Amino acid sequence: MKTDKPSVTIPQEAFDWYDEYAHGDIDRRTFLTRVASLSVAGLSAGVIGSALIPDYAKAEQVSFNNPAIKATYEEFPSPEGHGTGGGYLVVPTEASAESLMPAVVVVHENRGLNPYIKDVARRLAMQGFVAFAPDALFPLGGYPGNDDDGRSMQRSLDREKIEHDFMAAAKWLSHFEKTSDKLGVVGFCFGGYISNLLAATLPDMIDAAVPFYGTPAKEELQAQVNGPLLLHFGENDKRVNATWPEYEKVLKANGADYTAHVYDKAQHGFHNDSTSRYSPKDAELAWQRTVDFFSTHLKAPISR
């Protein structure tokens, strides 16, 4: 994992406003106007805004040309969703019909399949998992190359159909010719919500779920969650953290197998290494815990 630290010290208010902007509660102009109101020595609104808005050139940790993996774009049927879904599949080159690998669905944030999420899929493949990252924006032609348009496109789609697309992706991956009978899911922000949702709607299929700063599924679905779950939260993520106490009560009532970690002073999105919300130490620890969790519950590659 990367260890370089953000070069800009950003006030907490700016992080909070960026979270509102990233989730569509305010527009870009309002976000930058608020940032301009801060009195921060030596930092302009442009400097702070640029530090927070993702720079995906920073996000590549594993090259798509790495010989240990093979990346392709695949489609899958989604009859209850948008009819057909698509995504980014990364397979360890040693995987085959004779040497099956456990699989993990990788779920993006609220703006489509951006370069950071593709890199996360490649990181998992380097750890011996078949990783598939569906793109909620596939029905509209896919991630447009920038987050503002991506957010608008994702908001324009029917939320229930998007959810069914991810359920269909999980089912498709579970039957992929190079995967074993073990399936996990990891997601970030919106993807954390989808991870909780799949744990609730596909409890007999999902063998391990890892929501990064994600809200729970609807209350009526939560009783179906058995785990195992590994949940990651940033201490300064007030919006998501407010949903955790009640969700934890349900998990305890279910007798669910879960572990939750709260990372001291970390922001929402602390794992995303393309923005100054990134916390290298916390991201590395959370990722190592995630890989270990998948290794434990999805087990090593099997042969037949």
CSV table of C-alpha atoms in Angstrom, one decimal:
chain,number,residue,atom,x,y,z
A,1,MET,CA,0.0,0.0,0.0
A,2,LYS,CA,1.0,3.6,-0.5
A,3,THR,CA,2.5,5.4,2.5
A,4,ASP,CA,2.7,9.0,1.2
A,5,LYS,CA,0.7,11.4,3.3
A,6,PRO,CA,-1.5,14.2,1.9
A,7,SER,CA,0.5,17.4,1.6
A,8,VAL,CA,-2.4,19.7,2.5
A,9,THR,CA,-3.7,20.0,6.1
A,10,ILE,CA,-7.5,20.4,5.6
A,11,PRO,CA,-10.0,21.7,8.2
A,12,GLN,CA,-12.7,19.2,9.3
A,13,GLU,CA,-15.4,21.5,8.0
A,14,ALA,CA,-14.0,21.1,4.4
A,15,PHE,CA,-14.2,17.3,4.8
A,16,ASP,CA,-17.8,17.5,6.0
A,17,TRP,CA,-18.7,19.8,3.1
A,18,TYR,CA,-17.0,17.5,0.6
A,19,ASP,CA,-19.0,14.6,1.9
A,20,GLU,CA,-22.2,16.6,1.3
A,21,TYR,CA,-21.0,17.5,-2.2
A,22,ALA,CA,-19.9,13.9,-3.0
A,23,HIS,CA,-23.4,12.6,-2.0
A,24,GLY,CA,-25.3,15.2,-4.0
A,25,ASP,CA,-26.6,17.3,-1.1
A,26,ILE,CA,-24.8,20.4,-2.4
A,27,ASP,CA,-23.4,21.2,-5.9
A,28,ARG,CA,-19.8,21.9,-6.8
A,29,ARG,CA,-20.2,25.7,-6.7
A,30,THR,CA,-21.7,25.6,-3.2
A,31,PHE,CA,-18.9,23.3,-2.0
A,32,LEU,CA,-16.2,25.6,-3.3
A,33,THR,CA,-18.0,28.7,-2.1
A,34,ARG,CA,-18.1,27.3,1.4
A,35,VAL,CA,-14.4,26.3,1.3
A,36,ALA,CA,-13.6,29.8,0.2
A,37,SER,CA,-15.1,31.1,3.5
A,38,LEU,CA,-12.5,29.2,5.5
A,39,SER,CA,-9.7,31.3,7.0
A,40,VAL,CA,-6.8,28.9,6.5
A,41,ALA,CA,-3.3,30.4,6.2
A,42,GLY,CA,-1.7,29.8,2.8
A,43,LEU,CA,-4.6,27.7,1.5
A,44,SER,CA,-7.0,28.9,-1.2
A,45,ALA,CA,-10.4,27.3,-2.0
A,46,GLY,CA,-8.8,26.0,-5.2
A,47,VAL,CA,-6.0,24.2,-3.3
A,48,ILE,CA,-8.4,22.6,-0.7
A,49,GLY,CA,-10.9,21.7,-3.4
A,50,SER,CA,-8.2,20.1,-5.6
A,51,ALA,CA,-6.9,18.2,-2.7
A,52,LEU,CA,-10.3,16.7,-1.9
A,53,ILE,CA,-11.5,16.0,-5.4
A,54,PRO,CA,-10.1,12.6,-6.5
A,55,ASP,CA,-7.0,12.5,-8.8
A,56,TYR,CA,-7.2,9.0,-10.2
A,57,ALA,CA,-3.6,9.1,-11.5
A,58,LYS,CA,-2.6,8.6,-7.9
A,59,ALA,CA,-4.7,5.5,-7.5
A,60,GLU,CA,-2.9,2.8,-9.5
A,61,GLN,CA,-1.1,0.3,-7.2
A,62,VAL,CA,-1.3,-2.6,-9.6
A,63,SER,CA,-0.9,-2.2,-13.3
A,64,PHE,CA,-3.5,-3.7,-15.6
A,65,ASN,CA,-0.5,-5.1,-17.6
A,66,ASN,CA,0.8,-7.0,-14.6
A,67,PRO,CA,1.5,-10.6,-15.9
A,68,ALA,CA,0.1,-12.2,-12.7
A,69,ILE,CA,-3.4,-11.1,-13.6
A,70,LYS,CA,-5.7,-10.8,-16.6
A,71,ALA,CA,-8.4,-8.1,-16.8
A,72,THR,CA,-11.4,-8.1,-19.1
A,73,TYR,CA,-14.8,-6.5,-19.4
A,74,GLU,CA,-17.7,-8.9,-19.1
A,75,GLU,CA,-21.5,-8.7,-19.3
A,76,PHE,CA,-24.0,-10.7,-17.3
A,77,PRO,CA,-27.8,-11.1,-17.4
A,78,SER,CA,-29.9,-9.0,-14.9
A,79,PRO,CA,-33.5,-9.7,-15.6
A,80,GLU,CA,-34.8,-7.9,-12.5
A,81,GLY,CA,-32.4,-5.0,-13.0
A,82,HIS,CA,-31.5,-3.3,-16.3
A,83,GLY,CA,-31.7,-6.4,-18.3
A,84,THR,CA,-27.9,-6.7,-18.9
A,85,GLY,CA,-25.1,-5.6,-16.6
A,86,GLY,CA,-21.4,-5.2,-17.2
A,87,GLY,CA,-18.2,-4.9,-15.2
A,88,TYR,CA,-14.5,-5.3,-14.9
A,89,LEU,CA,-13.2,-8.9,-14.2
A,90,VAL,CA,-9.7,-9.6,-13.0
A,91,VAL,CA,-8.5,-13.1,-12.8
A,92,PRO,CA,-5.2,-14.5,-11.4
A,93,THR,CA,-3.4,-16.0,-14.4
A,94,GLU,CA,-3.0,-19.3,-12.5
A,95,ALA,CA,-6.8,-19.7,-12.2
A,96,SER,CA,-8.3,-22.3,-14.5
A,97,ALA,CA,-11.2,-24.8,-14.6
A,98,GLU,CA,-8.8,-27.2,-12.8
A,99,SER,CA,-7.5,-24.6,-10.3
A,100,LEU,CA,-10.5,-22.7,-9.0
A,101,MET,CA,-10.2,-19.5,-7.0
A,102,PRO,CA,-12.5,-17.9,-4.4
A,103,ALA,CA,-14.3,-14.8,-5.8
A,104,VAL,CA,-15.1,-11.3,-4.6
A,105,VAL,CA,-17.5,-8.7,-5.9
A,106,VAL,CA,-16.0,-5.2,-5.7
A,107,VAL,CA,-18.6,-2.4,-5.4
A,108,HIS,CA,-17.8,1.2,-6.3
A,109,GLU,CA,-19.0,4.4,-4.7
A,110,ASN,CA,-22.0,6.5,-5.9
A,111,ARG,CA,-20.4,7.6,-9.2
A,112,GLY,CA,-19.7,4.4,-11.2
A,113,LEU,CA,-16.7,2.2,-11.9
A,114,ASN,CA,-13.8,4.7,-11.5
A,115,PRO,CA,-10.1,3.9,-11.8
A,116,TYR,CA,-9.7,3.5,-8.1
A,117,ILE,CA,-12.2,0.7,-7.8
A,118,LYS,CA,-10.6,-1.1,-10.8
A,119,ASP,CA,-7.3,-0.9,-9.0
A,120,VAL,CA,-8.9,-2.4,-5.9
A,121,ALA,CA,-10.1,-5.3,-8.0
A,122,ARG,CA,-6.6,-5.8,-9.3
A,123,ARG,CA,-5.2,-5.7,-5.8
A,124,LEU,CA,-7.6,-8.6,-4.8
A,125,ALA,CA,-6.6,-10.6,-7.9
A,126,MET,CA,-3.0,-10.3,-6.8
A,127,GLN,CA,-4.0,-11.9,-3.5
A,128,GLY,CA,-5.4,-14.9,-5.3
A,129,PHE,CA,-9.1,-13.9,-5.7
A,130,VAL,CA,-11.2,-13.7,-8.8
A,131,ALA,CA,-12.5,-10.1,-8.6
A,132,PHE,CA,-15.4,-8.6,-10.4
A,133,ALA,CA,-16.3,-4.9,-10.2
A,134,PRO,CA,-19.7,-4.2,-11.8
A,135,ASP,CA,-20.5,-0.8,-13.1
A,136,ALA,CA,-23.9,0.6,-12.1
A,137,LEU,CA,-23.6,3.0,-15.1
A,138,PHE,CA,-23.3,0.2,-17.6
A,139,PRO,CA,-26.9,0.8,-18.9
A,140,LEU,CA,-25.9,4.4,-19.7
A,141,GLY,CA,-22.6,3.5,-21.4
A,142,GLY,CA,-20.4,3.2,-18.2
A,143,TYR,CA,-18.4,5.5,-16.1
A,144,PRO,CA,-18.0,8.7,-18.0
A,145,GLY,CA,-14.5,9.6,-17.0
A,146,ASN,CA,-15.4,12.2,-14.3
A,147,ASP,CA,-17.1,12.0,-11.0
A,148,ASP,CA,-19.6,14.8,-11.3
A,149,ASP,CA,-21.2,13.3,-14.4
A,150,GLY,CA,-20.9,9.9,-12.8
A,151,ARG,CA,-22.9,10.9,-9.8
A,152,SER,CA,-25.6,12.5,-11.9
A,153,MET,CA,-25.8,9.4,-14.1
A,154,GLN,CA,-26.1,7.1,-11.1
A,155,ARG,CA,-28.8,9.3,-9.5
A,156,SER,CA,-30.8,9.2,-12.7
A,157,LEU,CA,-31.1,5.4,-12.6
A,158,ASP,CA,-33.7,3.4,-10.7
A,159,ARG,CA,-32.2,2.5,-7.3
A,160,GLU,CA,-34.0,-0.8,-7.1
A,161,LYS,CA,-32.8,-1.9,-10.5
A,162,ILE,CA,-29.2,-1.0,-9.6
A,163,GLU,CA,-29.5,-3.1,-6.5
A,164,HIS,CA,-30.8,-6.0,-8.6
A,165,ASP,CA,-27.9,-5.6,-11.0
A,166,PHE,CA,-25.5,-6.1,-8.2
A,167,MET,CA,-27.4,-9.2,-6.9
A,168,ALA,CA,-27.3,-10.5,-10.5
A,169,ALA,CA,-23.5,-9.8,-10.7
A,170,ALA,CA,-22.9,-11.8,-7.5
A,171,LYS,CA,-24.9,-14.7,-8.9
A,172,TRP,CA,-23.1,-14.6,-12.2
A,173,LEU,CA,-19.7,-14.5,-10.5
A,174,SER,CA,-20.6,-17.4,-8.2
A,175,HIS,CA,-21.1,-19.6,-11.4
A,176,PHE,CA,-18.0,-18.3,-13.3
A,177,GLU,CA,-16.0,-21.2,-14.6
A,178,LYS,CA,-12.8,-20.2,-12.7
A,179,THR,CA,-14.3,-19.6,-9.3
A,180,SER,CA,-14.8,-21.9,-6.4
A,181,ASP,CA,-17.9,-22.2,-4.3
A,182,LYS,CA,-16.8,-19.3,-2.0
A,183,LEU,CA,-18.0,-15.8,-2.7
A,184,GLY,CA,-17.3,-12.5,-0.9
A,185,VAL,CA,-18.2,-8.8,-1.4
A,186,VAL,CA,-16.3,-5.6,-0.5
A,187,GLY,CA,-17.6,-2.1,-1.2
A,188,PHE,CA,-17.0,1.5,-0.4
A,189,CYS,CA,-19.5,4.2,0.6
A,190,PHE,CA,-22.5,3.3,-1.7
A,191,GLY,CA,-20.6,0.0,-2.2
A,192,GLY,CA,-20.6,-0.5,1.5
A,193,TYR,CA,-24.3,-0.2,1.5
A,194,ILE,CA,-24.5,-2.8,-1.4
A,195,SER,CA,-22.2,-5.1,0.7
A,196,ASN,CA,-24.7,-4.9,3.6
A,197,LEU,CA,-27.5,-5.4,1.1
A,198,LEU,CA,-26.0,-8.5,-0.5
A,199,ALA,CA,-25.3,-9.9,3.0
A,200,ALA,CA,-29.0,-9.5,3.7
A,201,THR,CA,-30.6,-10.6,0.4
A,202,LEU,CA,-28.1,-13.3,-0.5
A,203,PRO,CA,-27.2,-14.8,2.9
A,204,ASP,CA,-26.8,-18.3,1.6
A,205,MET,CA,-24.5,-17.1,-1.2
A,206,ILE,CA,-22.3,-14.5,0.4
A,207,ASP,CA,-19.7,-16.1,2.6
A,208,ALA,CA,-18.0,-12.9,3.7
A,209,ALA,CA,-19.0,-9.2,3.4
A,210,VAL,CA,-16.8,-6.2,4.0
A,211,PRO,CA,-18.5,-2.8,4.0
A,212,PHE,CA,-16.2,0.2,4.1
A,213,TYR,CA,-18.2,3.1,5.6
A,214,GLY,CA,-21.5,1.8,4.3
A,215,THR,CA,-25.0,2.2,5.6
A,216,PRO,CA,-27.2,-0.9,6.4
A,217,ALA,CA,-29.9,-2.4,4.2
A,218,LYS,CA,-33.5,-1.5,4.8
A,219,GLU,CA,-34.7,-2.3,8.2
A,220,GLU,CA,-37.0,-5.1,7.0
A,221,LEU,CA,-34.0,-6.9,5.4
A,222,GLN,CA,-31.6,-6.6,8.3
A,223,ALA,CA,-33.0,-9.6,10.2
A,224,GLN,CA,-31.7,-11.8,7.4
A,225,VAL,CA,-28.0,-10.8,8.0
A,226,ASN,CA,-26.0,-13.6,9.6
A,227,GLY,CA,-22.5,-12.7,8.5
A,228,PRO,CA,-19.6,-13.1,8.6
A,229,LEU,CA,-19.1,-9.3,8.3
A,230,LEU,CA,-16.1,-7.1,8.7
A,231,LEU,CA,-17.1,-3.5,8.9
A,232,HIS,CA,-14.8,-0.5,8.6
A,233,PHE,CA,-15.7,3.1,9.8
A,234,GLY,CA,-13.9,6.4,9.9
A,235,GLU,CA,-14.3,8.2,13.3
A,236,ASN,CA,-15.1,11.5,11.6
A,237,ASP,CA,-17.8,10.0,9.3
A,238,LYS,CA,-20.8,11.3,11.3
A,239,ARG,CA,-23.4,10.6,8.6
A,240,VAL,CA,-22.6,6.8,8.2
A,241,ASN,CA,-21.6,6.3,11.9
A,242,ALA,CA,-25.1,7.5,13.0
A,243,THR,CA,-26.6,4.4,11.4
A,244,TRP,CA,-24.3,1.9,13.1
A,245,PRO,CA,-25.7,1.6,16.7
A,246,GLU,CA,-29.1,0.5,15.6
A,247,TYR,CA,-27.7,-1.8,12.9
A,248,GLU,CA,-25.4,-3.4,15.5
A,249,LYS,CA,-28.3,-4.1,17.8
A,250,VAL,CA,-29.9,-6.0,14.9
A,251,LEU,CA,-26.7,-8.0,14.3
A,252,LYS,CA,-26.5,-8.9,17.9
A,253,ALA,CA,-30.1,-10.0,18.0
A,254,ASN,CA,-29.5,-12.1,14.9
A,255,GLY,CA,-26.5,-13.7,16.5
A,256,ALA,CA,-24.6,-12.6,13.5
A,257,ASP,CA,-20.8,-13.1,13.1
A,258,TYR,CA,-19.4,-9.6,12.8
A,259,THR,CA,-16.4,-7.5,13.7
A,260,ALA,CA,-16.4,-3.7,13.4
A,261,HIS,CA,-13.4,-1.3,13.5
A,262,VAL,CA,-13.5,2.4,13.9
A,263,TYR,CA,-10.3,4.2,12.7
A,264,ASP,CA,-9.3,7.1,14.9
A,265,LYS,CA,-9.8,10.5,13.3
A,266,ALA,CA,-10.3,8.9,9.8
A,267,GLN,CA,-12.6,10.4,7.3
A,268,HIS,CA,-15.3,8.9,5.2
A,269,GLY,CA,-13.5,7.5,2.2
A,270,PHE,CA,-10.2,7.0,4.0
A,271,HIS,CA,-9.3,4.0,1.9
A,272,ASN,CA,-9.4,5.9,-1.4
A,273,ASP,CA,-5.8,6.9,-2.2
A,274,SER,CA,-6.8,9.4,-4.9
A,275,THR,CA,-7.9,12.1,-2.5
A,276,SER,CA,-6.7,13.9,0.7
A,277,ARG,CA,-9.4,12.0,2.7
A,278,TYR,CA,-6.9,9.1,2.3
A,279,SER,CA,-5.3,7.9,5.5
A,280,PRO,CA,-2.4,5.7,4.6
A,281,LYS,CA,-1.9,4.0,7.9
A,282,ASP,CA,-5.6,3.3,8.4
A,283,ALA,CA,-6.1,2.2,4.8
A,284,GLU,CA,-3.2,-0.2,5.0
A,285,LEU,CA,-4.5,-1.7,8.3
A,286,ALA,CA,-8.1,-2.0,7.0
A,287,TRP,CA,-7.0,-3.6,3.8
A,288,GLN,CA,-4.8,-6.1,5.5
A,289,ARG,CA,-7.7,-7.0,7.8
A,290,THR,CA,-9.9,-7.4,4.7
A,291,VAL,CA,-7.5,-9.7,2.9
A,292,ASP,CA,-7.0,-11.8,6.0
A,293,PHE,CA,-10.8,-11.9,6.5
A,294,PHE,CA,-11.4,-13.1,3.0
A,295,SER,CA,-8.5,-15.6,3.3
A,296,THR,CA,-10.1,-17.0,6.4
A,297,HIS,CA,-13.7,-17.2,5.2
A,298,LEU,CA,-13.2,-17.8,1.5
A,299,LYS,CA,-10.2,-20.1,2.1
A,300,ALA,CA,-7.3,-20.9,-0.2
A,301,PRO,CA,-7.6,-21.8,-3.9
A,302,ILE,CA,-9.0,-25.3,-4.4
A,303,SER,CA,-8.1,-27.8,-7.1
A,304,ARG,CA,-10.2,-30.5,-8.7
